[in-house]
Coordinates of C-alpha atoms in Angstrom, one line a residue:
M161 CA -8.8 -13.4 14.9
G162 CA -10.1 -14.1 11.0
R163 CA -10.9 -17.4 10.0
G164 CA -8.6 -18.7 7.8
K165 CA -9.0 -21.0 4.9
S166 CA -10.4 -24.4 4.8
L167 CA -7.7 -27.6 4.7
K168 CA -10.4 -29.7 3.6
R169 CA -9.7 -30.4 -0.7
P170 CA -12.8 -29.1 -2.5
P171 CA -14.9 -32.3 -3.5
A172 CA -13.7 -33.7 -6.8
H173 CA -16.4 -33.4 -9.8
R174 CA -16.1 -36.7 -12.0
R175 CA -17.4 -36.5 -14.9
E176 CA -20.9 -38.2 -15.6
R177 CA -20.8 -41.3 -17.3
R178 CA -22.8 -41.4 -20.5
R179 CA -24.7 -44.7 -20.8
V180 CA -25.8 -46.6 -24.0
L181 CA -27.4 -49.7 -24.7
I182 CA -26.8 -51.7 -27.6
Y183 CA -29.3 -54.5 -29.1
C184 CA -27.7 -56.6 -31.8
E185 CA -29.6 -58.9 -34.0
G186 CA -27.0 -61.6 -34.4
E187 CA -25.8 -63.2 -31.2
C188 CA -22.1 -64.0 -32.4
T189 CA -20.3 -61.6 -34.6
E190 CA -22.3 -58.2 -33.3
D191 CA -21.8 -59.4 -29.6
Q192 CA -17.8 -59.8 -30.1
Y193 CA -17.2 -56.9 -31.8
F194 CA -19.1 -54.6 -29.2
K195 CA -17.6 -56.1 -26.3
G196 CA -14.2 -55.8 -27.7
L197 CA -15.1 -52.2 -28.3
R198 CA -16.3 -51.5 -24.8
A199 CA -13.1 -53.4 -23.3
D200 CA -11.2 -50.6 -25.4
L201 CA -12.9 -47.6 -23.9
R202 CA -13.5 -48.8 -20.1
H203 CA -10.9 -46.0 -19.3
I204 CA -13.3 -43.1 -20.2
P205 CA -16.9 -41.8 -18.9
L206 CA -18.9 -44.5 -20.9
T207 CA -20.9 -47.6 -20.1
I208 CA -22.0 -49.9 -22.9
A209 CA -24.5 -52.5 -22.1
L210 CA -25.4 -55.2 -25.0
G211 CA -28.9 -56.3 -24.6
P212 CA -29.5 -59.9 -23.6
A213 CA -32.0 -60.6 -26.7
H214 CA -31.7 -61.4 -30.4
G215 CA -33.8 -61.8 -33.2
V216 CA -35.6 -60.6 -36.0
P217 CA -36.2 -56.4 -36.5
T218 CA -39.2 -55.9 -35.4
E219 CA -38.8 -58.5 -32.0
L220 CA -35.5 -56.6 -31.2
V221 CA -37.3 -53.1 -31.3
R222 CA -39.7 -54.6 -29.2
A223 CA -37.4 -55.7 -26.9
A224 CA -35.2 -52.5 -26.8
V225 CA -37.9 -50.1 -25.9
K226 CA -39.0 -52.5 -22.8
H227 CA -35.3 -52.5 -21.9
K228 CA -35.5 -48.8 -22.3
E229 CA -38.7 -48.3 -20.1
R230 CA -37.5 -50.8 -17.4
A231 CA -34.0 -49.4 -16.7
P232 CA -34.9 -46.6 -14.2
T233 CA -36.3 -49.2 -12.0
S234 CA -34.7 -51.8 -12.8
P235 CA -31.4 -53.0 -10.3
A236 CA -29.7 -54.8 -13.1
D237 CA -29.6 -51.1 -14.9
R238 CA -28.8 -49.4 -12.1
R239 CA -32.2 -47.9 -11.7
T240 CA -30.8 -45.6 -14.2
A241 CA -32.1 -44.9 -17.5
Y242 CA -29.8 -44.9 -20.9
D243 CA -28.8 -41.7 -22.7
E244 CA -29.0 -43.9 -26.1
V245 CA -30.7 -47.4 -26.9
W246 CA -29.4 -48.6 -30.2
C247 CA -30.5 -51.1 -32.7
V248 CA -27.7 -52.8 -34.7
M249 CA -29.7 -55.2 -37.4
D250 CA -29.6 -55.8 -41.0
V251 CA -31.8 -55.1 -44.3
E252 CA -30.3 -58.8 -45.5
A253 CA -29.9 -59.7 -49.4
P254 CA -31.2 -60.6 -51.8
A255 CA -34.4 -61.0 -50.2
P256 CA -34.7 -57.9 -47.0
H257 CA -36.2 -59.0 -43.9
P258 CA -40.3 -58.8 -44.7
D259 CA -40.6 -56.7 -41.3
L260 CA -38.3 -54.3 -41.5
Q261 CA -40.2 -51.0 -42.6
Q262 CA -42.0 -52.0 -39.5
A263 CA -39.1 -52.0 -37.2
L264 CA -38.0 -49.0 -38.5
R265 CA -41.4 -47.1 -37.6
L266 CA -41.8 -48.5 -34.6
A267 CA -37.9 -47.7 -33.3
G268 CA -38.8 -43.5 -34.8
D269 CA -41.5 -43.7 -32.7
R270 CA -39.9 -45.0 -29.5
G271 CA -36.8 -43.2 -29.2
I272 CA -34.7 -46.0 -30.4
K273 CA -31.7 -45.4 -32.7
V274 CA -31.1 -47.9 -36.1
A275 CA -27.3 -48.6 -37.0
L276 CA -28.6 -50.7 -40.4
S277 CA -26.4 -52.2 -42.8
N278 CA -27.4 -53.4 -46.1
P279 CA -26.6 -56.3 -46.8
C280 CA -25.7 -57.2 -43.3
F281 CA -23.0 -56.1 -40.2
E282 CA -20.2 -58.2 -42.2
L283 CA -19.9 -55.4 -44.8
W284 CA -19.3 -53.0 -41.7
L285 CA -16.4 -55.5 -40.0
L286 CA -15.3 -56.0 -44.3
L287 CA -14.7 -52.0 -44.7
H288 CA -12.0 -52.0 -42.2
F289 CA -10.0 -53.9 -44.7
R290 CA -10.9 -52.7 -48.1
D291 CA -13.4 -50.9 -50.0
V292 CA -16.4 -52.4 -51.1
T293 CA -18.0 -50.6 -54.0
R294 CA -21.1 -52.8 -56.0
Y295 CA -23.6 -54.7 -54.6
R296 CA -23.6 -57.8 -52.5
T297 CA -25.9 -60.3 -51.2
S298 CA -25.2 -61.3 -47.1
A299 CA -23.4 -64.5 -48.0
Q300 CA -21.3 -63.0 -50.6
A301 CA -20.2 -60.5 -48.2
Q302 CA -19.5 -63.0 -45.5
Q303 CA -17.5 -65.2 -47.8
M304 CA -15.6 -62.0 -48.3
L305 CA -14.9 -61.6 -44.9
G306 CA -14.1 -64.9 -44.3
E307 CA -11.1 -64.5 -46.7
H308 CA -9.3 -61.9 -44.4
K309 CA -7.2 -64.4 -42.2
G310 CA -6.2 -61.6 -39.7
C311 CA -9.8 -60.8 -38.3
G312 CA -10.5 -65.0 -37.8
Y313 CA -13.8 -64.5 -39.0
R314 CA -15.5 -68.0 -40.4
R315 CA -19.0 -68.1 -41.8
D316 CA -19.4 -71.7 -40.2
R317 CA -18.6 -70.6 -36.7
K318 CA -19.2 -66.4 -36.4
H319 CA -15.7 -66.6 -34.5
L320 CA -14.0 -62.9 -34.5
D321 CA -10.7 -61.4 -33.5
Y322 CA -11.5 -57.9 -32.4
P323 CA -7.8 -56.9 -32.1
A324 CA -7.3 -57.3 -35.4
L325 CA -9.8 -54.6 -35.9
R326 CA -8.9 -52.3 -33.3
S327 CA -6.5 -49.9 -35.3
L328 CA -8.6 -49.8 -38.6
H329 CA -11.5 -48.1 -37.1
T330 CA -11.1 -44.7 -38.7
D331 CA -10.5 -46.4 -42.2
A332 CA -13.9 -48.2 -41.7
C333 CA -15.7 -45.0 -41.0
D334 CA -14.3 -42.9 -43.9
R335 CA -15.1 -45.9 -46.3
A336 CA -18.9 -46.3 -44.6
A337 CA -19.1 -42.6 -44.6
A338 CA -18.2 -42.8 -48.9
L339 CA -20.5 -45.7 -49.4
R340 CA -23.7 -43.6 -47.8
A341 CA -22.9 -40.4 -49.9
V342 CA -23.1 -42.8 -53.0
T343 CA -26.2 -44.4 -51.8
E344 CA -28.1 -40.5 -50.7
R345 CA -27.3 -39.6 -54.6
G346 CA -30.0 -42.2 -55.8
H347 CA -28.0 -45.1 -56.4
R348 CA -29.6 -47.6 -54.1
T349 CA -28.4 -50.8 -55.1
N350 CA -24.6 -49.9 -53.2
P351 CA -23.9 -51.6 -50.0
W352 CA -24.4 -49.5 -47.1
T353 CA -24.2 -49.4 -43.5
D354 CA -24.9 -46.8 -40.7
V355 CA -23.0 -48.8 -37.9
D356 CA -19.7 -46.0 -38.2
Q357 CA -22.4 -43.3 -36.8
L358 CA -22.4 -45.5 -33.8
V359 CA -19.0 -46.5 -33.1
Q360 CA -18.2 -42.4 -33.9
G361 CA -20.1 -41.6 -31.2
L362 CA -19.4 -44.4 -28.8
M363 CA -15.8 -43.1 -29.5
A364 CA -16.0 -39.7 -29.3
E365 CA -15.2 -39.2 -25.7
R366 CA -12.1 -40.8 -26.3
R367 CA -8.1 -38.9 -26.2
P368 CA -6.4 -38.4 -29.0
G369 CA -4.1 -41.4 -28.8
G370 CA -6.0 -43.4 -26.2

């Protein structure tokens, strides 16, 4: 008598979770934003970890490099390497960070991706609500963002109401791409941001309508 088919169910093949580590220069607004985005994306095969260190560009990149190197043996990182490591940094204006170029070279040499904003991260948040077509200082960008009461941002306490941004990511990404295209044509005084590239990468596996 021949053997019948096994009644055991075949093992389920779960999608491997992509692991992304993000270090943010600022310790308030950026952290609040990415924690909100992480909560939104908790149902997709993605792990977003936020680095504990903050600081000027070179210090930030060095901290990210050390974290990337220790992750495969670190219990806190489940002894698992990260697929991508990002630093979210500002150019700052009117005077750029004096060590920015050194930080960018170090990031490139050590495989760290950079989401850079000129002048600051608040520009990325502002693009959720409106076009920004001319150069702003960091203080002006922060003041403009504070005028959008729905997002809860205030310069004096750097609070952010993330849910107000949830449905506006596509608008912000479109505006950021348009700004970057103008900058690439040689208009270096225009504001621009690369944060959209990080955000779109994180959201890539989200199902439509999810």
